[in-house]
Amino acid sequence: MAVNSQQPDDRHAIEKIVSSYPPEQRFTLAIMQDLQKQINYLPKESLQMTAQHVNAPVSVIFSMATFYKAFSLVPKGRVILKACDGTACHIKGSNVIIDEIYKALGIKPGGTTPDGQFSLETVNCLGACALAPVLVANDQIYPKVTPALLRDIIKEYRGQSDESDGSES
Amino acid sequence: MKITIDGNEIEANFGETILDAANRSGLEIPTLCYSEAFGGQGVCRMCMVEVKEGDRKRLVASCTYPITSEIEVQTSTPELLEIRSNIITLLYRRAPNSDYMKKLHQEYECTGVEPVDPEEKCIMCRLCIKACEKVGAYAISTIMRGTEKRVATPFDEESPVCIGCNACADICPTGAISVKKEGGRQKIWHKSFEMFRCEVCGDYFSTLPVKEHVKEQLELTVSGDNLCPNCRRNKLARDVANVSK
């Protein structure tokens, strides 16, 4: 769902999110979190609008946007896979899971598939070490993931996309 | 209030930083990210000193530590020398292409290290960012974080607010910011500016947006317009000489 900020509709959507916060610098992070959540990434124009809204230099806003891992300047996939790479998951073979995702989807941590369906991130600990290795797809948690299970998970989400977005493609 | 620095008793003001007090008394504490114009930033940790207050000893950055009591300061204990040499080693590893760091690396007799990027010059002292802030442009900032952190304009593109004043390049201790001047144009931070000539000597010396910026800032002051720093100095000297005649 890449946003084209040249389009008036998309521009308007960004403007609506940005202006729903008071025009003070302390709301910058909240605005960016909201944008990230709703648009799936921070388009260039959204950062410029945010800067204008909170009356801060674009350089400061850009510095913040690139500092936090939670923000992305390029569109994230429809399904965000979070592979836990904390100590317990690491020992239980999270690297195998990450490799397996690479084999299945061709993306490494931080990457997004060209069709915009999947993004892969690693997280440092989800606090569910008893379930290691853990994988989170959007907000669904998958415990004790094995390569076989992983393939099923990916298939499941891919299937969803065919049903819902099939008409578009 | 009285403090001692390396055994020298000096008079310091309440709230003044150790570094300022030392500089005023002619005692040297090495720094990297400090500029008199901006005050201490506490970024490089080169100016670490040992502060003894009562029985308690601790290490502080002298550029940001305000003097609030009668303290004893040591500026070159073996521990501090090791800290400085480590800082230089690490910064040299980061910015091996800078002559400034090469010199310091030799001066501090640091151990050899494998450079990260042999072309890199920046030591991340943030002086350029401070300078840009003070000019009022806010064109550059640090982006990314951790090992990828660097100074850049937003989106690594030419910044609409950059006026090409070169304050960042002028203050950079390591010459890490590239400025290209060619045929009456100047290029800095991906942006190309038209330059203008000094009225007297005819040399190109600054960019048109700087001219506008200076005009805005100094509306009321006497015009020193369109003179390069050298010619302006000469003119001022002549004016003073005429007055005193």
mmCIF file of N, CA, C and O in Angstrom, chain B residues 149-223:
data_model
loop_
_atom_site.group_PDB
_atom_site.id
_atom_site.type_symbol
_atom_site.label_atom_id
_atom_site.label_comp_id
_atom_site.label_asym_id
_atom_site.label_seq_id
_atom_site.Cartn_x
_atom_site.Cartn_y
_atom_site.Cartn_z
ATOM 1 N N LYS B 149 25.928 5.991 11.851
ATOM 2 C CA LYS B 149 25.636 7.404 12.095
ATOM 3 C C LYS B 149 26.572 8.304 11.306
ATOM 4 O O LYS B 149 27.760 8.053 11.226
ATOM 5 N N ARG B 150 26.006 9.352 10.713
ATOM 6 C CA ARG B 150 26.841 10.301 9.985
ATOM 7 C C ARG B 150 26.120 11.629 9.863
ATOM 8 O O ARG B 150 24.921 11.725 10.141
ATOM 9 N N VAL B 151 26.880 12.634 9.459
ATOM 10 C CA VAL B 151 26.292 13.956 9.274
ATOM 11 C C VAL B 151 25.795 14.050 7.840
ATOM 12 O O VAL B 151 26.501 13.673 6.910
ATOM 13 N N ALA B 152 24.573 14.544 7.660
ATOM 14 C CA ALA B 152 24.031 14.651 6.312
ATOM 15 C C ALA B 152 22.886 15.639 6.280
ATOM 16 O O ALA B 152 22.355 16.045 7.316
ATOM 17 N N THR B 153 22.495 16.013 5.060
ATOM 18 C CA THR B 153 21.283 16.801 4.884
ATOM 19 C C THR B 153 20.110 15.818 4.834
ATOM 20 O O THR B 153 20.314 14.649 4.549
ATOM 21 N N PRO B 154 18.887 16.279 5.109
ATOM 22 C CA PRO B 154 17.759 15.363 5.029
ATOM 23 C C PRO B 154 17.681 14.689 3.659
ATOM 24 O O PRO B 154 17.845 15.356 2.635
ATOM 25 N N PHE B 155 17.475 13.399 3.660
ATOM 26 C CA PHE B 155 17.339 12.562 2.458
ATOM 27 C C PHE B 155 18.596 12.563 1.596
ATOM 28 O O PHE B 155 18.555 12.144 0.437
ATOM 29 N N ASP B 156 19.702 13.068 2.119
ATOM 30 C CA ASP B 156 20.952 13.164 1.360
ATOM 31 C C ASP B 156 20.762 13.949 0.057
ATOM 32 O O ASP B 156 21.371 13.641 -0.969
ATOM 33 N N GLU B 157 19.893 14.924 0.119
ATOM 34 C CA GLU B 157 19.639 15.738 -1.066
ATOM 35 C C GLU B 157 20.008 17.176 -0.757
ATOM 36 O O GLU B 157 20.263 17.518 0.392
ATOM 37 N N GLU B 158 19.970 18.034 -1.788
ATOM 38 C CA GLU B 158 20.272 19.428 -1.502
ATOM 39 C C GLU B 158 19.180 19.997 -0.617
ATOM 40 O O GLU B 158 18.000 19.716 -0.793
ATOM 41 N N SER B 159 19.589 20.749 0.369
ATOM 42 C CA SER B 159 18.645 21.245 1.344
ATOM 43 C C SER B 159 18.163 22.639 0.950
ATOM 44 O O SER B 159 18.963 23.509 0.643
ATOM 45 N N PRO B 160 16.835 22.843 0.973
ATOM 46 C CA PRO B 160 16.338 24.172 0.597
ATOM 47 C C PRO B 160 16.786 25.259 1.570
ATOM 48 O O PRO B 160 16.775 26.435 1.219
ATOM 49 N N VAL B 161 17.173 24.878 2.799
ATOM 50 C CA VAL B 161 17.536 25.914 3.769
ATOM 51 C C VAL B 161 19.029 26.206 3.813
ATOM 52 O O VAL B 161 19.458 27.158 4.456
ATOM 53 N N CYS B 162 19.839 25.382 3.129
ATOM 54 C CA CYS B 162 21.289 25.635 3.125
ATOM 55 C C CYS B 162 21.572 26.902 2.318
ATOM 56 O O CYS B 162 21.044 27.077 1.225
ATOM 57 N N ILE B 163 22.402 27.799 2.887
ATOM 58 C CA ILE B 163 22.703 29.034 2.168
ATOM 59 C C ILE B 163 24.134 29.035 1.630
ATOM 60 O O ILE B 163 24.598 30.025 1.080
ATOM 61 N N GLY B 164 24.836 27.934 1.830
ATOM 62 C CA GLY B 164 26.194 27.848 1.297
ATOM 63 C C GLY B 164 27.179 28.741 2.022
ATOM 64 O O GLY B 164 28.114 29.263 1.412
ATOM 65 N N CYS B 165 26.997 28.912 3.334
ATOM 66 C CA CYS B 165 27.871 29.833 4.068
ATOM 67 C C CYS B 165 29.199 29.185 4.415
ATOM 68 O O CYS B 165 30.135 29.874 4.819
ATOM 69 N N ASN B 166 29.273 27.857 4.293
ATOM 70 C CA ASN B 166 30.506 27.121 4.587
ATOM 71 C C ASN B 166 30.906 27.156 6.061
ATOM 72 O O ASN B 166 32.046 26.812 6.390
ATOM 73 N N ALA B 167 30.020 27.586 6.942
ATOM 74 C CA ALA B 167 30.366 27.606 8.365
ATOM 75 C C ALA B 167 30.718 26.198 8.829
ATOM 76 O O ALA B 167 31.643 26.009 9.617
ATOM 77 N N CYS B 168 29.995 25.206 8.303
ATOM 78 C CA CYS B 168 30.247 23.813 8.700
ATOM 79 C C CYS B 168 31.636 23.367 8.258
ATOM 80 O O CYS B 168 32.391 22.778 9.031
ATOM 81 N N ALA B 169 31.986 23.692 7.002
ATOM 82 C CA ALA B 169 33.284 23.264 6.485
ATOM 83 C C ALA B 169 34.415 24.042 7.164
ATOM 84 O O ALA B 169 35.491 23.499 7.406
ATOM 85 N N ASP B 170 34.148 25.318 7.480
ATOM 86 C CA ASP B 170 35.197 26.135 8.094
ATOM 87 C C ASP B 170 35.532 25.652 9.500
ATOM 88 O O ASP B 170 36.678 25.710 9.924
ATOM 89 N N ILE B 171 34.520 25.191 10.226
ATOM 90 C CA ILE B 171 34.776 24.818 11.619
ATOM 91 C C ILE B 171 35.232 23.365 11.733
ATOM 92 O O ILE B 171 35.794 22.964 12.748
ATOM 93 N N CYS B 172 35.028 22.570 10.694
ATOM 94 C CA CYS B 172 35.382 21.152 10.752
ATOM 95 C C CYS B 172 36.879 20.977 11.009
ATOM 96 O O CYS B 172 37.698 21.457 10.233
ATOM 97 N N PRO B 173 37.245 20.315 12.106
ATOM 98 C CA PRO B 173 38.668 20.195 12.415
ATOM 99 C C PRO B 173 39.403 19.229 11.476
ATOM 100 O O PRO B 173 40.619 19.291 11.362
ATOM 101 N N THR B 174 38.652 18.365 10.820
ATOM 102 C CA THR B 174 39.317 17.329 10.023
ATOM 103 C C THR B 174 39.143 17.514 8.521
ATOM 104 O O THR B 174 39.571 16.672 7.741
ATOM 105 N N GLY B 175 38.508 18.604 8.109
ATOM 106 C CA GLY B 175 38.306 18.850 6.676
ATOM 107 C C GLY B 175 37.445 17.795 6.011
ATOM 108 O O GLY B 175 37.683 17.396 4.873
ATOM 109 N N ALA B 176 36.408 17.344 6.743
ATOM 110 C CA ALA B 176 35.607 16.232 6.229
ATOM 111 C C ALA B 176 34.498 16.685 5.282
ATOM 112 O O ALA B 176 33.914 15.868 4.594
ATOM 113 N N ILE B 177 34.204 17.986 5.271
ATOM 114 C CA ILE B 177 33.082 18.464 4.457
ATOM 115 C C ILE B 177 33.628 19.052 3.163
ATOM 116 O O ILE B 177 34.421 19.984 3.174
ATOM 117 N N SER B 178 33.188 18.472 2.048
ATOM 118 C CA SER B 178 33.797 18.889 0.786
ATOM 119 C C SER B 178 33.107 20.130 0.225
ATOM 120 O O SER B 178 31.887 20.236 0.194
ATOM 121 N N VAL B 179 33.915 21.094 -0.158
ATOM 122 C CA VAL B 179 33.431 22.314 -0.797
ATOM 123 C C VAL B 179 34.171 22.444 -2.114
ATOM 124 O O VAL B 179 35.401 22.404 -2.136
ATOM 125 N N LYS B 180 33.404 22.539 -3.198
ATOM 126 C CA LYS B 180 34.072 22.702 -4.494
ATOM 127 C C LYS B 180 33.748 24.075 -5.051
ATOM 128 O O LYS B 180 32.582 24.434 -5.204
ATOM 129 N N LYS B 181 34.805 24.834 -5.357
ATOM 130 C CA LYS B 181 34.595 26.157 -5.936
ATOM 131 C C LYS B 181 35.160 26.139 -7.335
ATOM 132 O O LYS B 181 36.317 25.777 -7.537
ATOM 133 N N GLU B 182 34.298 26.488 -8.297
ATOM 134 C CA GLU B 182 34.746 26.431 -9.675
ATOM 135 C C GLU B 182 33.935 27.390 -10.522
ATOM 136 O O GLU B 182 32.697 27.390 -10.451
ATOM 137 N N GLY B 183 34.614 28.215 -11.267
ATOM 138 C CA GLY B 183 33.952 29.113 -12.226
ATOM 139 C C GLY B 183 32.818 29.921 -11.632
ATOM 140 O O GLY B 183 31.749 29.989 -12.219
ATOM 141 N N GLY B 184 33.042 30.496 -10.456
ATOM 142 C CA GLY B 184 32.014 31.350 -9.880
ATOM 143 C C GLY B 184 30.856 30.594 -9.255
ATOM 144 O O GLY B 184 29.837 31.177 -8.907
ATOM 145 N N ARG B 185 31.012 29.274 -9.141
ATOM 146 C CA ARG B 185 29.984 28.504 -8.445
ATOM 147 C C ARG B 185 30.639 27.712 -7.326
ATOM 148 O O ARG B 185 31.805 27.344 -7.403
ATOM 149 N N GLN B 186 29.846 27.457 -6.306
ATOM 150 C CA GLN B 186 30.352 26.688 -5.180
ATOM 151 C C GLN B 186 29.401 25.547 -4.898
ATOM 152 O O GLN B 186 28.191 25.708 -4.904
ATOM 153 N N LYS B 187 29.977 24.369 -4.677
ATOM 154 C CA LYS B 187 29.127 23.210 -4.402
ATOM 155 C C LYS B 187 29.430 22.670 -3.013
ATOM 156 O O LYS B 187 30.588 22.393 -2.689
ATOM 157 N N ILE B 188 28.390 22.545 -2.213
ATOM 158 C CA ILE B 188 28.524 21.983 -0.868
ATOM 159 C C ILE B 188 27.224 21.269 -0.519
ATOM 160 O O ILE B 188 26.146 21.738 -0.881
ATOM 161 N N TRP B 189 27.312 20.119 0.131
ATOM 162 C CA TRP B 189 26.127 19.337 0.519
ATOM 163 C C TRP B 189 25.166 19.155 -0.659
ATOM 164 O O TRP B 189 23.994 19.471 -0.557
ATOM 165 N N HIS B 190 25.667 18.696 -1.797
ATOM 166 C CA HIS B 190 24.864 18.393 -2.995
ATOM 167 C C HIS B 190 24.233 19.628 -3.627
ATOM 168 O O HIS B 190 23.411 19.516 -4.513
ATOM 169 N N LYS B 191 24.543 20.812 -3.134
ATOM 170 C CA LYS B 191 23.854 21.995 -3.640
ATOM 171 C C LYS B 191 24.858 22.938 -4.283
ATOM 172 O O LYS B 191 25.946 23.144 -3.744
ATOM 173 N N SER B 192 24.472 23.495 -5.419
ATOM 174 C CA SER B 192 25.368 24.393 -6.129
ATOM 175 C C SER B 192 24.871 25.831 -5.976
ATOM 176 O O SER B 192 23.681 26.103 -6.102
ATOM 177 N N PHE B 193 25.796 26.730 -5.664
ATOM 178 C CA PHE B 193 25.425 28.126 -5.433
ATOM 179 C C PHE B 193 26.154 29.038 -6.400
ATOM 180 O O PHE B 193 27.304 28.792 -6.751
ATOM 181 N N GLU B 194 25.480 30.129 -6.770
ATOM 182 C CA GLU B 194 26.165 31.156 -7.531
ATOM 183 C C GLU B 194 26.917 32.035 -6.539
ATOM 184 O O GLU B 194 26.380 32.419 -5.507
ATOM 185 N N MET B 195 28.183 32.342 -6.860
ATOM 186 C CA MET B 195 28.974 33.157 -5.932
ATOM 187 C C MET B 195 28.990 34.606 -6.410
ATOM 188 O O MET B 195 28.599 34.907 -7.533
ATOM 189 N N PHE B 196 29.427 35.508 -5.561
ATOM 190 C CA PHE B 196 29.574 36.890 -6.020
ATOM 191 C C PHE B 196 30.970 37.408 -5.686
ATOM 192 O O PHE B 196 31.662 36.862 -4.823
ATOM 193 N N ARG B 197 31.364 38.467 -6.394
ATOM 194 C CA ARG B 197 32.741 38.960 -6.301
ATOM 195 C C ARG B 197 32.870 40.091 -5.290
ATOM 196 O O ARG B 197 31.934 40.848 -5.043
ATOM 197 N N CYS B 198 34.067 40.202 -4.756
ATOM 198 C CA CYS B 198 34.418 41.325 -3.888
ATOM 199 C C CYS B 198 34.507 42.575 -4.753
ATOM 200 O O CYS B 198 35.047 42.541 -5.845
ATOM 201 N N GLU B 199 33.939 43.693 -4.290
ATOM 202 C CA GLU B 199 33.908 44.921 -5.073
ATOM 203 C C GLU B 199 35.312 45.472 -5.333
ATOM 204 O O GLU B 199 35.546 46.162 -6.315
ATOM 205 N N VAL B 200 36.211 45.188 -4.411
ATOM 206 C CA VAL B 200 37.542 45.776 -4.541
ATOM 207 C C VAL B 200 38.489 44.874 -5.337
ATOM 208 O O VAL B 200 38.982 45.247 -6.400
ATOM 209 N N CYS B 201 38.708 43.656 -4.819
ATOM 210 C CA CYS B 201 39.735 42.832 -5.467
ATOM 211 C C CYS B 201 39.166 41.935 -6.571
ATOM 212 O O CYS B 201 39.914 41.383 -7.367
ATOM 213 N N GLY B 202 37.818 41.821 -6.600
ATOM 214 C CA GLY B 202 37.209 41.061 -7.679
ATOM 215 C C GLY B 202 37.247 39.553 -7.514
ATOM 216 O O GLY B 202 36.894 38.821 -8.434
ATOM 217 N N ASP B 203 37.674 39.082 -6.362
ATOM 218 C CA ASP B 203 37.675 37.636 -6.131
ATOM 219 C C ASP B 203 36.272 37.161 -5.719
ATOM 220 O O ASP B 203 35.549 37.864 -5.011
ATOM 221 N N TYR B 204 35.928 35.943 -6.199
ATOM 222 C CA TYR B 204 34.701 35.341 -5.692
ATOM 223 C C TYR B 204 34.917 35.004 -4.232
ATOM 224 O O TYR B 204 35.942 34.431 -3.878
ATOM 225 N N PHE B 205 33.963 35.348 -3.356
ATOM 226 C CA PHE B 205 34.232 34.954 -1.967
ATOM 227 C C PHE B 205 33.033 34.401 -1.221
ATOM 228 O O PHE B 205 33.195 33.740 -0.203
ATOM 229 N N SER B 206 31.807 34.633 -1.661
ATOM 230 C CA SER B 206 30.691 34.015 -0.934
ATOM 231 C C SER B 206 29.499 33.818 -1.868
ATOM 232 O O SER B 206 29.545 34.235 -3.015
ATOM 233 N N THR B 207 28.440 33.218 -1.345
ATOM 234 C CA THR B 207 27.313 32.894 -2.227
ATOM 235 C C THR B 207 26.216 33.948 -2.096
ATOM 236 O O THR B 207 26.145 34.674 -1.103
ATOM 237 N N LEU B 208 25.353 33.994 -3.099
ATOM 238 C CA LEU B 208 24.271 34.989 -3.097
ATOM 239 C C LEU B 208 23.329 34.837 -1.899
ATOM 240 O O LEU B 208 22.991 35.828 -1.265
ATOM 241 N N PRO B 209 22.900 33.576 -1.539
ATOM 242 C CA PRO B 209 22.017 33.473 -0.370
ATOM 243 C C PRO B 209 22.671 33.992 0.912
ATOM 244 O O PRO B 209 21.980 34.532 1.778
ATOM 245 N N VAL B 210 24.001 33.869 1.014
ATOM 246 C CA VAL B 210 24.686 34.385 2.201
ATOM 247 C C VAL B 210 24.548 35.899 2.231
ATOM 248 O O VAL B 210 24.285 36.503 3.280
ATOM 249 N N LYS B 211 24.705 36.521 1.066
ATOM 250 C CA LYS B 211 24.581 37.974 0.957
ATOM 251 C C LYS B 211 23.218 38.422 1.495
ATOM 252 O O LYS B 211 23.130 39.352 2.303
ATOM 253 N N GLU B 212 22.157 37.690 1.044
ATOM 254 C CA GLU B 212 20.803 38.020 1.497
ATOM 255 C C GLU B 212 20.676 37.831 2.998
ATOM 256 O O GLU B 212 20.114 38.657 3.701
ATOM 257 N N HIS B 213 21.228 36.694 3.471
ATOM 258 C CA HIS B 213 21.125 36.348 4.888
ATOM 259 C C HIS B 213 21.789 37.422 5.751
ATOM 260 O O HIS B 213 21.228 37.879 6.744
ATOM 261 N N VAL B 214 22.971 37.841 5.333
ATOM 262 C CA VAL B 214 23.704 38.856 6.103
ATOM 263 C C VAL B 214 22.914 40.158 6.119
ATOM 264 O O VAL B 214 22.789 40.817 7.148
ATOM 265 N N LYS B 215 22.349 40.499 4.968
ATOM 266 C CA LYS B 215 21.562 41.735 4.878
ATOM 267 C C LYS B 215 20.410 41.689 5.884
ATOM 268 O O LYS B 215 20.148 42.647 6.599
ATOM 269 N N GLU B 216 19.715 40.528 5.922
ATOM 270 C CA GLU B 216 18.591 40.370 6.835
ATOM 271 C C GLU B 216 19.018 40.508 8.294
ATOM 272 O O GLU B 216 18.355 41.136 9.098
ATOM 273 N N GLN B 217 20.144 39.868 8.602
ATOM 274 C CA GLN B 217 20.596 39.824 9.992
ATOM 275 C C GLN B 217 21.129 41.165 10.461
ATOM 276 O O GLN B 217 20.992 41.530 11.617
ATOM 277 N N LEU B 218 21.788 41.885 9.580
ATOM 278 C CA LEU B 218 22.500 43.088 9.998
ATOM 279 C C LEU B 218 21.889 44.339 9.392
ATOM 280 O O LEU B 218 22.580 45.244 8.989
ATOM 281 N N GLU B 219 20.577 44.368 9.344
ATOM 282 C CA GLU B 219 19.874 45.444 8.671
ATOM 283 C C GLU B 219 20.413 46.824 9.018
ATOM 284 O O GLU B 219 20.547 47.688 8.163
ATOM 285 N N LEU B 220 20.704 47.000 10.313
ATOM 286 C CA LEU B 220 20.995 48.361 10.761
ATOM 287 C C LEU B 220 22.472 48.732 10.722
ATOM 288 O O LEU B 220 22.829 49.888 10.802
ATOM 289 N N THR B 221 23.315 47.739 10.604
ATOM 290 C CA THR B 221 24.730 48.067 10.702
ATOM 291 C C THR B 221 25.256 48.688 9.413
ATOM 292 O O THR B 221 24.663 48.561 8.356
ATOM 293 N N VAL B 222 26.355 49.339 9.539
ATOM 294 C CA VAL B 222 26.950 50.030 8.406
ATOM 295 C C VAL B 222 27.308 49.002 7.345
ATOM 296 O O VAL B 222 27.733 47.891 7.649
ATOM 297 N N SER B 223 27.159 49.376 6.119
ATOM 298 C CA SER B 223 27.385 48.429 5.056
ATOM 299 C C SER B 223 28.862 48.083 4.909
ATOM 300 O O SER B 223 29.718 48.939 4.715
#
